[in-house]
Structure formats: C-alpha cells, structure tokens
Amino acid sequence: MEPNLGQALATVLTLLVTIRAVWYLIWRPYAVARWFARQGIRGPPYRFLVGSLPECHRMLVAGRAKALDTSSHDCITTVQPFFREWASQYGKTFLYWLGPTPALCCTDMELVKQMFTVRTDVFQKDYLNPSLDSVFGNGVIFANGQDWKRRRKFVHPAFNQETIKSMSAIAWDCTRQTMERWCVQLRGQQQAEIDMRYDSDEIAMGVIAQVMLGKDHEEAREVFIAGREQLKIAAYASADPPLPGFRYLPTRRNRRMWQLDKLVTSKISPIMKARLASSVYEDDLLGQMLQQQACRSGSGAETLSTQEMIGECRTLFAAGYETSASIITWAMFLLAGDGQYQ
C-alpha cells in the first residue's frame, strides 16, 4: 500500500504543478491581455515563456549598433528603443511582457498623476527583476505597505532639511575640486581633452559616498567601484538571451556579479560593527540608520537587519549614482554643442 500511496501522491503533485504551470504560463497571460484589450489597452503579443523579451533584445542590439545622432538629444531610440516603437504602435498606454509577467507602460501624464495621488492603493512596487536585487538593494523605494513604513522610519531622518543643505555643500565641494583639476589641465594651453564621463562618475560617486558613509567614504571607495561595475554588468545583461534561469548559470558575468555582491557586504559590515561597538554612529545615512536601530532596539520596536541596512545603502547608490553621473555628462554634452540645442 505504501508504494502505491507514494506513487499516487507523486502523480497528484505532478498534476498540480502542471496545472499551475499551464495557468501561469498560458491561461493567465491570455486572460490578462484580453482584460486589458477590453479597455482599449493593447501591446506586443505574449510569447510563451519569454514574453516580449526577444523583441526587447533584438531592438536593443539594433539600437546599440547605431551611432548617436549628435544633432539631437533624443537618446530614447538608443537606450530604450522598444518603448518608443511600442508607444507609436499601441498608444500612450500599452501592455508588454517580462517573461510571463505583465507590465504596463504609461506615458499619459494625467493618468500617472492620478495613479500617484488618488489611486495609490493599486500602485504596488511588487516587481523587481530578481537579477537586479543585488544591484538596487531592494530598499525602501521598492517596499510596500507596513514594510515601507518600517523602512521609512530609518531612512527618512537622513533626508531632513539640514541634511539636504549639507548635501548641497558636499556636491559643490566635489564639483569645485573637479573644476580645479580642469584648470590645471588647461594651464598654459587654449584647450585640453577631458574625459567627461570619468569626471561625472567621480563627482557623483564622491557626493553619494560622503552622504552614505561620511568620514569612511575613502575606506569604502572599493564598495562604490564594485557597485559601478555591477551596474555596468546589469546593463549589458539586459541584452542577454532571454533564457529562463540564465542568471543562475555560472557564466563569467554571473560569477563576477556574485563576487561583487560578497565584496560590498564584506566592506560595509565591518564599518557598521565598528560604529556599533564604539556607539559613535556619525551623521551620515548609515549613522542615522544605526542610531535609529539603537533607539528602537532599547524600546523593543521593530528594527532593520544588517542586510536591510546594507540594502538601503545599495539602493541610494544605485538610484543616485548612475542617474546623477549620466545627467552631468549629458548636460556637458549639450553645453558643448555650441548652442545648437537651444
């Protein structure tokens, strides 16, 4: 009887897994697409298992093969060509697929405003590509509900008015140092070649490093260099073949990403332990979180784990560094256009 029972349980389990897979990979995408189509929202058709990812991959590769048009500052056709293509085909709001997961892109500003102000209950930040977890840290900006409230209590004090003012001073100091270096390069010359991308990275990295880790920013420089490399790897990985489970394969790129992930944790953890041991938390983002941790631990309230605090540091770095560096570089590119973009 026991072998027969085990075989029956295995059969039932296999049947349940099959039904679940059919529902998730076939019926659910069909039902979701049909439900949106009734509301006039369409998009690229769902392809079994891979969704819209092959089209994204094809258009990304084609976009990267083209040289940037220096007579225009419209870079969307190179950076995100699929959004431009689908918006022209399906309208301001369209449905596309990240594998079997539906995603809605909306460029209707009025609808976006309504979503963020009136219908916040339906805007759940519950999807993040798992391969990006180690890059973005899955911090407060990706949390929802009670988890968001809990995390916000630790992060919010670091962004009060006085802290924002000090950030401006740090930004000016880092920019001034870069400009002084340019002046040295230009001394006695009418022109000099400057790698603006490198200097933009240095300015953004210097500001965020000091905001995050204060006096330890030089010691933690390796952390930010690792984070920068992780962002670069993630950007290239977006054009990889959309194979399920590809991020788990021990490819050279994945192994490097795992190494960098361990490196970031191994660098930030000792700084945290040293501050906790000395009870000198410092007035930076990490110090603010550690101080909140100490206060709330004494009262028995909820706290952040070590990994969650490291995650918040990762989130600030990923969200602030790449965007800031890119904006500085792009602004200098426009300024160098001799007024043709005015």
Short mmCIF file of N, CA, C and O in Angstrom, two decimals, residues 102-151:
data_model
loop_
_atom_site.label_atom_id
_atom_site.label_comp_id
_atom_site.label_asym_id
_atom_site.label_seq_id
_atom_site.Cartn_x
_atom_site.Cartn_y
_atom_site.Cartn_z
N PRO A 102 3.13 40.36 -16.66
CA PRO A 102 2.64 41.51 -17.42
C PRO A 102 3.19 42.82 -16.85
O PRO A 102 3.39 42.96 -15.64
N ALA A 103 3.49 43.76 -17.72
CA ALA A 103 3.98 45.08 -17.32
C ALA A 103 3.24 46.13 -18.14
O ALA A 103 2.99 45.95 -19.34
N LEU A 104 2.88 47.20 -17.48
CA LEU A 104 2.11 48.27 -18.13
C LEU A 104 2.99 49.51 -18.23
O LEU A 104 3.52 49.99 -17.23
N CYS A 105 3.15 50.02 -19.43
CA CYS A 105 3.90 51.27 -19.65
C CYS A 105 2.90 52.38 -19.96
O CYS A 105 2.03 52.22 -20.83
N CYS A 106 3.01 53.47 -19.23
CA CYS A 106 2.08 54.59 -19.42
C CYS A 106 2.87 55.88 -19.58
O CYS A 106 3.68 56.24 -18.72
N THR A 107 2.63 56.58 -20.68
CA THR A 107 3.24 57.89 -20.92
C THR A 107 2.19 59.00 -20.88
O THR A 107 2.48 60.13 -21.28
N ASP A 108 1.00 58.66 -20.41
CA ASP A 108 -0.07 59.65 -20.25
C ASP A 108 0.12 60.31 -18.87
O ASP A 108 -0.16 59.72 -17.84
N MET A 109 0.61 61.55 -18.85
CA MET A 109 0.97 62.21 -17.60
C MET A 109 -0.21 62.39 -16.66
O MET A 109 -0.07 62.29 -15.44
N GLU A 110 -1.37 62.64 -17.20
CA GLU A 110 -2.55 62.82 -16.34
C GLU A 110 -2.91 61.52 -15.63
O GLU A 110 -3.28 61.52 -14.46
N LEU A 111 -2.80 60.42 -16.34
CA LEU A 111 -3.08 59.12 -15.73
C LEU A 111 -2.03 58.78 -14.68
O LEU A 111 -2.35 58.24 -13.62
N VAL A 112 -0.78 59.12 -14.96
CA VAL A 112 0.30 58.88 -13.99
C VAL A 112 0.06 59.70 -12.72
O VAL A 112 0.21 59.20 -11.60
N LYS A 113 -0.31 60.96 -12.87
CA LYS A 113 -0.61 61.81 -11.71
C LYS A 113 -1.75 61.23 -10.88
O LYS A 113 -1.70 61.21 -9.64
N GLN A 114 -2.78 60.75 -11.57
CA GLN A 114 -3.92 60.17 -10.85
C GLN A 114 -3.49 58.93 -10.07
O GLN A 114 -3.90 58.71 -8.94
N MET A 115 -2.63 58.13 -10.68
CA MET A 115 -2.16 56.90 -10.03
C MET A 115 -1.38 57.21 -8.76
O MET A 115 -1.52 56.54 -7.74
N PHE A 116 -0.55 58.25 -8.80
CA PHE A 116 0.31 58.57 -7.66
C PHE A 116 -0.40 59.38 -6.58
O PHE A 116 0.06 59.42 -5.44
N THR A 117 -1.49 60.07 -6.92
CA THR A 117 -2.16 60.93 -5.94
C THR A 117 -3.49 60.39 -5.45
O THR A 117 -3.82 60.53 -4.28
N VAL A 118 -4.25 59.74 -6.35
CA VAL A 118 -5.60 59.30 -5.99
C VAL A 118 -5.66 57.79 -5.77
O VAL A 118 -6.23 57.32 -4.80
N ARG A 119 -5.04 57.04 -6.68
CA ARG A 119 -5.15 55.58 -6.62
C ARG A 119 -3.86 54.92 -6.16
O ARG A 119 -3.37 53.98 -6.76
N THR A 120 -3.29 55.44 -5.08
CA THR A 120 -2.04 54.86 -4.58
C THR A 120 -2.22 53.42 -4.09
O THR A 120 -1.26 52.67 -4.00
N ASP A 121 -3.47 53.03 -3.80
CA ASP A 121 -3.72 51.69 -3.29
C ASP A 121 -3.46 50.62 -4.34
O ASP A 121 -3.18 49.47 -4.01
N VAL A 122 -3.55 50.98 -5.63
CA VAL A 122 -3.36 49.98 -6.67
C VAL A 122 -1.95 50.03 -7.24
O VAL A 122 -1.59 49.23 -8.11
N PHE A 123 -1.13 50.97 -6.78
CA PHE A 123 0.24 51.06 -7.27
C PHE A 123 1.16 50.35 -6.30
O PHE A 123 1.64 50.91 -5.33
N GLN A 124 1.40 49.07 -6.55
CA GLN A 124 2.25 48.26 -5.69
C GLN A 124 3.60 48.03 -6.38
O GLN A 124 3.65 47.57 -7.52
N LYS A 125 4.67 48.36 -5.67
CA LYS A 125 6.02 48.16 -6.23
C LYS A 125 6.48 46.75 -5.91
O LYS A 125 7.45 46.53 -5.19
N ASP A 126 5.74 45.78 -6.44
CA ASP A 126 6.00 44.40 -6.05
C ASP A 126 6.75 43.61 -7.11
O ASP A 126 6.85 42.40 -7.01
N TYR A 127 7.27 44.31 -8.12
CA TYR A 127 8.04 43.56 -9.11
C TYR A 127 9.39 44.22 -9.35
O TYR A 127 9.48 45.38 -9.71
N LEU A 128 10.41 43.45 -9.10
CA LEU A 128 11.77 43.86 -9.44
C LEU A 128 12.47 42.64 -10.00
O LEU A 128 12.44 41.57 -9.40
N ASN A 129 13.05 42.80 -11.18
CA ASN A 129 13.77 41.69 -11.79
C ASN A 129 14.74 41.12 -10.76
O ASN A 129 15.62 41.83 -10.27
N PRO A 130 14.62 39.84 -10.41
CA PRO A 130 15.48 39.27 -9.35
C PRO A 130 16.96 39.44 -9.62
O PRO A 130 17.76 39.51 -8.68
N SER A 131 17.36 39.50 -10.89
CA SER A 131 18.77 39.65 -11.20
C SER A 131 19.30 41.01 -10.79
O SER A 131 20.51 41.22 -10.73
N LEU A 132 18.40 41.96 -10.50
CA LEU A 132 18.81 43.30 -10.12
C LEU A 132 18.77 43.52 -8.61
O LEU A 132 19.09 44.61 -8.13
N ASP A 133 18.38 42.50 -7.85
CA ASP A 133 18.28 42.64 -6.40
C ASP A 133 19.60 43.08 -5.78
O ASP A 133 19.63 43.97 -4.92
N SER A 134 20.69 42.45 -6.19
CA SER A 134 21.98 42.77 -5.59
C SER A 134 22.47 44.14 -6.00
O SER A 134 23.31 44.74 -5.32
N VAL A 135 21.97 44.67 -7.12
CA VAL A 135 22.38 45.99 -7.61
C VAL A 135 21.62 47.08 -6.88
O VAL A 135 22.20 48.04 -6.35
N PHE A 136 20.30 46.96 -6.84
CA PHE A 136 19.46 48.01 -6.27
C PHE A 136 19.19 47.83 -4.78
O PHE A 136 18.66 48.74 -4.15
N GLY A 137 19.51 46.67 -4.22
CA GLY A 137 19.40 46.50 -2.79
C GLY A 137 18.01 46.27 -2.26
O GLY A 137 17.83 46.00 -1.08
N ASN A 138 16.99 46.39 -3.11
CA ASN A 138 15.61 46.16 -2.66
C ASN A 138 15.28 46.98 -1.42
O ASN A 138 14.70 46.49 -0.46
N GLY A 139 15.64 48.28 -1.46
CA GLY A 139 15.45 49.17 -0.32
C GLY A 139 14.06 49.76 -0.22
O GLY A 139 13.10 49.25 -0.80
N VAL A 140 13.96 50.87 0.50
CA VAL A 140 12.65 51.45 0.83
C VAL A 140 11.85 51.84 -0.41
O VAL A 140 10.62 51.75 -0.41
N ILE A 141 12.52 52.26 -1.48
CA ILE A 141 11.76 52.69 -2.66
C ILE A 141 11.09 51.53 -3.37
O ILE A 141 10.23 51.75 -4.24
N PHE A 142 11.43 50.29 -3.00
CA PHE A 142 10.78 49.13 -3.59
C PHE A 142 9.82 48.45 -2.62
O PHE A 142 9.21 47.43 -2.96
N ALA A 143 9.68 48.99 -1.41
CA ALA A 143 8.84 48.37 -0.38
C ALA A 143 7.40 48.86 -0.49
O ALA A 143 7.10 49.90 -1.08
N ASN A 144 6.48 48.12 0.14
CA ASN A 144 5.06 48.46 0.15
C ASN A 144 4.49 48.34 1.55
O ASN A 144 5.04 47.65 2.41
N GLY A 145 3.37 49.02 1.76
CA GLY A 145 2.58 48.85 2.99
C GLY A 145 3.36 49.05 4.28
O GLY A 145 4.12 50.00 4.44
N GLN A 146 3.18 48.12 5.20
CA GLN A 146 3.81 48.21 6.52
C GLN A 146 5.33 48.11 6.43
O GLN A 146 6.05 48.74 7.21
N ASP A 147 5.82 47.32 5.46
CA ASP A 147 7.26 47.21 5.28
C ASP A 147 7.85 48.55 4.86
O ASP A 147 8.92 48.94 5.32
N TRP A 148 7.12 49.25 3.98
CA TRP A 148 7.57 50.59 3.56
C TRP A 148 7.59 51.54 4.75
O TRP A 148 8.54 52.30 4.94
N LYS A 149 6.56 51.51 5.60
CA LYS A 149 6.51 52.39 6.77
C LYS A 149 7.66 52.09 7.73
O LYS A 149 8.26 53.00 8.30
N ARG A 150 7.93 50.82 7.92
CA ARG A 150 9.01 50.42 8.84
C ARG A 150 10.36 50.92 8.33
O ARG A 150 11.15 51.51 9.08
N ARG A 151 10.64 50.71 7.05
CA ARG A 151 11.91 51.13 6.48
C ARG A 151 12.04 52.64 6.44
O ARG A 151 13.12 53.19 6.65
#
